[in-house]
Coordinates of C-alpha atoms in Angstrom, one line a residue:
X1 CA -21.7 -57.4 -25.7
X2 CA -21.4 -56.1 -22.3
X3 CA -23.9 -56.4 -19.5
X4 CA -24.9 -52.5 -18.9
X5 CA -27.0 -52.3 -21.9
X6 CA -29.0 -55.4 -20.6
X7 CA -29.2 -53.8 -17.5
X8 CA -30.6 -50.7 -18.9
X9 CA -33.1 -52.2 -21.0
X10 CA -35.8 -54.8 -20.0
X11 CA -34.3 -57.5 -22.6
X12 CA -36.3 -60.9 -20.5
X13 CA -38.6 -60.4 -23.3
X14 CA -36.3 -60.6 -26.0
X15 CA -35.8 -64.4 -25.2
X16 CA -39.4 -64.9 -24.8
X17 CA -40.8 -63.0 -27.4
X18 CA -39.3 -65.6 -30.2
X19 CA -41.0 -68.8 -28.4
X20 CA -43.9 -67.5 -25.8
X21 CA -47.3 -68.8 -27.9
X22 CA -48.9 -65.9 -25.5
X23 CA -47.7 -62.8 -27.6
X24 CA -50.6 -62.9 -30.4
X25 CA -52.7 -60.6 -28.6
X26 CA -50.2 -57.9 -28.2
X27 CA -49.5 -58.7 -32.3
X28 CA -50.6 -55.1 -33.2
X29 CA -48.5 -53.4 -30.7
X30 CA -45.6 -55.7 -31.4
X31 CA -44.3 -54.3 -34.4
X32 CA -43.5 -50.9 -33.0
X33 CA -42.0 -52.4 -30.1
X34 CA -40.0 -54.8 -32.3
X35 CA -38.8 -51.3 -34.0
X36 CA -37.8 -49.5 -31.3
X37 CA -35.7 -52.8 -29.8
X38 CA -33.9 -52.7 -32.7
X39 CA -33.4 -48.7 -32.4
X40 CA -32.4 -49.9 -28.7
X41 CA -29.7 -52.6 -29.8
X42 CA -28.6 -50.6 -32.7
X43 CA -28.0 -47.4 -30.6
X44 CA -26.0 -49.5 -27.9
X45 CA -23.7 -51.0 -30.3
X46 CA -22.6 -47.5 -31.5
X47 CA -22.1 -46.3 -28.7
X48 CA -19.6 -49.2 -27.7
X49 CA -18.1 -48.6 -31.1
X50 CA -17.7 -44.9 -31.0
X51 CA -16.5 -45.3 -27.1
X52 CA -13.7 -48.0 -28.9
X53 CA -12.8 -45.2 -31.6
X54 CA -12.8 -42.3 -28.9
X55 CA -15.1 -40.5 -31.2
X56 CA -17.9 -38.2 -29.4
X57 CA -21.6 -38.4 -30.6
X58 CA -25.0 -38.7 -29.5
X59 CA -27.2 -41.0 -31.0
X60 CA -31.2 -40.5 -32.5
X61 CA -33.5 -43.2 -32.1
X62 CA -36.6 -42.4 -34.6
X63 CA -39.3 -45.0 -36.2
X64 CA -41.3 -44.2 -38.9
X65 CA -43.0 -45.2 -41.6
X66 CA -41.8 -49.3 -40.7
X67 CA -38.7 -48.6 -40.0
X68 CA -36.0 -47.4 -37.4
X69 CA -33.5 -44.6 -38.0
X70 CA -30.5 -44.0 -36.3
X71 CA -28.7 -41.1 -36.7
X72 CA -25.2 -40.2 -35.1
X73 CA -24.9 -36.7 -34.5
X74 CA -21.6 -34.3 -33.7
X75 CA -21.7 -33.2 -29.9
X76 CA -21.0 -29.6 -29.4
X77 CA -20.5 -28.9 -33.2
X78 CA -17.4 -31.0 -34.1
X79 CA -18.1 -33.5 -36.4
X80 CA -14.3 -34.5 -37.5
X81 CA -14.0 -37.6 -35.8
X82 CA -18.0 -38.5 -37.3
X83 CA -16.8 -37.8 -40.9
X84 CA -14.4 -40.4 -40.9
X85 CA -17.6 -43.1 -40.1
X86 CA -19.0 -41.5 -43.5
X87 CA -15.8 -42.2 -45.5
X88 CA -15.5 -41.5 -49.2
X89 CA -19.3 -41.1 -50.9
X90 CA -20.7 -43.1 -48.2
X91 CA -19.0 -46.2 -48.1
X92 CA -17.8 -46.6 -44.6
X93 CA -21.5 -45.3 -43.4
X94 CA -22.7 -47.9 -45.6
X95 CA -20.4 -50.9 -44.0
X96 CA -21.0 -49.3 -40.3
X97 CA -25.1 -49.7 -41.4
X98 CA -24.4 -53.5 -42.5
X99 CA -22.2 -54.3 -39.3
X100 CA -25.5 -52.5 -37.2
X101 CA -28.2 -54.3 -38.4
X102 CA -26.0 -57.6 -38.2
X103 CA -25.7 -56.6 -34.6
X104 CA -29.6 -56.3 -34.3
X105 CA -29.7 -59.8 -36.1
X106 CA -27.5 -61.1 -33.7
X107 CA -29.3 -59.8 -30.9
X108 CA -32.9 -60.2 -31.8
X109 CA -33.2 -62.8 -34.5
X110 CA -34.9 -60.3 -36.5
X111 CA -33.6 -58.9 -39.6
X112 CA -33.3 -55.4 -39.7
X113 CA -34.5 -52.7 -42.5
X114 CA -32.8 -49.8 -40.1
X115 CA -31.3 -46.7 -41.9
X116 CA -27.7 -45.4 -40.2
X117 CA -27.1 -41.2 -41.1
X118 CA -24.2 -39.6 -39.6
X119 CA -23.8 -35.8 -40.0
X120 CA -27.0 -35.7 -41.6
X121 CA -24.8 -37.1 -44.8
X122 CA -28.0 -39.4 -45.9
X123 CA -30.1 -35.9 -45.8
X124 CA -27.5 -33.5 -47.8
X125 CA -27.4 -36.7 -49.9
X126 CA -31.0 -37.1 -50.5
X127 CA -31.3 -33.8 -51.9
X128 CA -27.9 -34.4 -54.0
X129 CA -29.7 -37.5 -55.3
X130 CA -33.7 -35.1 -55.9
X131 CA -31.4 -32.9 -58.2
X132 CA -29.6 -36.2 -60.5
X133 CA -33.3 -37.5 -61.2
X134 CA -34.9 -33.9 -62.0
X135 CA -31.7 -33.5 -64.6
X136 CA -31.9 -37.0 -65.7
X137 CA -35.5 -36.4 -66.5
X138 CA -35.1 -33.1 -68.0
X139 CA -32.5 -34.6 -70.6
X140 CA -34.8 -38.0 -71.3
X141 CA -38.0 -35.4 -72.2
X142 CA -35.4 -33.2 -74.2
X143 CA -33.6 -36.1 -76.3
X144 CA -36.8 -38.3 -75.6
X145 CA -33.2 -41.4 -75.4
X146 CA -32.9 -43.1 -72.2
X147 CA -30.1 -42.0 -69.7
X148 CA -28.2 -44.4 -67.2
X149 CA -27.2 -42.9 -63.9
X150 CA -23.9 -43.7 -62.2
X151 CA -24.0 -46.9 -59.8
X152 CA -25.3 -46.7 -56.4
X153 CA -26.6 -48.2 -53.3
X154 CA -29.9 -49.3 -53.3
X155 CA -30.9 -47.5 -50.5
X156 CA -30.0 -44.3 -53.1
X157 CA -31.8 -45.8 -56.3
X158 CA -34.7 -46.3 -53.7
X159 CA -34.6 -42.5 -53.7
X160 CA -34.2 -41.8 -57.0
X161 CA -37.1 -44.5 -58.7
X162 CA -39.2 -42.9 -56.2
X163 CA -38.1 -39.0 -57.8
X164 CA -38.3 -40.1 -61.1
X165 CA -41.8 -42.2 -60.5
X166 CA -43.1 -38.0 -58.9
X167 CA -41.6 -36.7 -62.2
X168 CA -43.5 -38.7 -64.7
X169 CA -40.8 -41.1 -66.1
X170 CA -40.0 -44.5 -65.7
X171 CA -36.7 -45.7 -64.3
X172 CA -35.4 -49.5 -63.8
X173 CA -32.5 -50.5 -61.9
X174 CA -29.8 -52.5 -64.5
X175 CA -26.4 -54.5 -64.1
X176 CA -25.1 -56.5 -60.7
X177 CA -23.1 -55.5 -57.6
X178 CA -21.6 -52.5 -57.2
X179 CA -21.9 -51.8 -60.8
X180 CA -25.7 -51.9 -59.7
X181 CA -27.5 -48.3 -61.7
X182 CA -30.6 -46.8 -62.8
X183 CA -31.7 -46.2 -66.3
X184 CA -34.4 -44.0 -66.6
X185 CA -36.8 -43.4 -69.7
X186 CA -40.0 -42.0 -71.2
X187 CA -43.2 -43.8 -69.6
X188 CA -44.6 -46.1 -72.5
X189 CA -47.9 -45.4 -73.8

């Protein structure tokens, strides 16, 4: 959006990169390059957007396992202004994670699996989300009757099919939207 983060970053291959025939034998090296761009793109465009709000931060760049993570953290301890980017259960972290990887879209013609945490909310969620599947399996073995979880996003259902999956059971995500939840059930034999 403006030209310092051009500047700051080599971007003359971010033109060439989509139409040079040349880049096949640098295929293998690509990938994590491609990955850290988008950490690159991502990370300037929250920094414009927290300079906008007058919100203080610094900003994680981390790939792994495929894919970029971002994290905003609090400088010096006060997260008050950050909390507000998290918004009620999530939601406003979840839009601010759409708008991002739009940005990187925009930018690099690549979409983008990246995963936005601020406050470490995605972490203390996580955890939140370990202890709903360890329940939900503990009634399911008890009453041996399926049990549907409350809606979520998929990046959280992601969490919990993999918990569930550790645990034994089996678990399918039902119904559209945001009404979008997880039932999970006894492994057939």
């Amino acid at each position: 959006m403006t030209t310092e983060p051009a500047a700051e970053t080599p971007e003359t291959g971010l033109e060439t990169a989509g139409t040079e025939p040349a880049a096949d034998p640098q295929a293998g090296a690509a990938r994590p390059g491609r990955l850290e761009e988008e950490g690159d793109v991502a990370a300037d465009y929250l920094e414009e957007l927290l300079d906008i709000a007058d919100i203080d931060g610094d900003i994680d760049i981390e790939v792994r396992s495929g894919r970029t993570y971002i994290s905003v953290v609090a400088e010096e301890g006060d997260a008050s202004g950050l909390q507000h980017l998290v918004g009620k259960d999530g939601e406003v972290l979840e839009a601010l994670q759409e708008l991002t990887r739009l940005s990187v879209l925009t930018a690099t013609d690549n979409r983008s699996r990246l995963v936005l945490d601020i406050t470490g909310y995605r972490q203390e969620r996580s955890a939140e989300l370990q202890v709903i599947a360890e329940k939900a399996v503990a009634q399911v073995r008890e009453s041996g009757k399926e049990i549907a979880l409350s809606p979520m996003s998929a990046y959280e259902r992601k969490i919990v099919h993999d918990a569930v999956a550790d645990l034994g059971l089996v678990s399918e995500s039902e119904g559209e939207g945001a009404a979008r939840h997880i039932v999970v059930s006894l492994a057939e034999a």
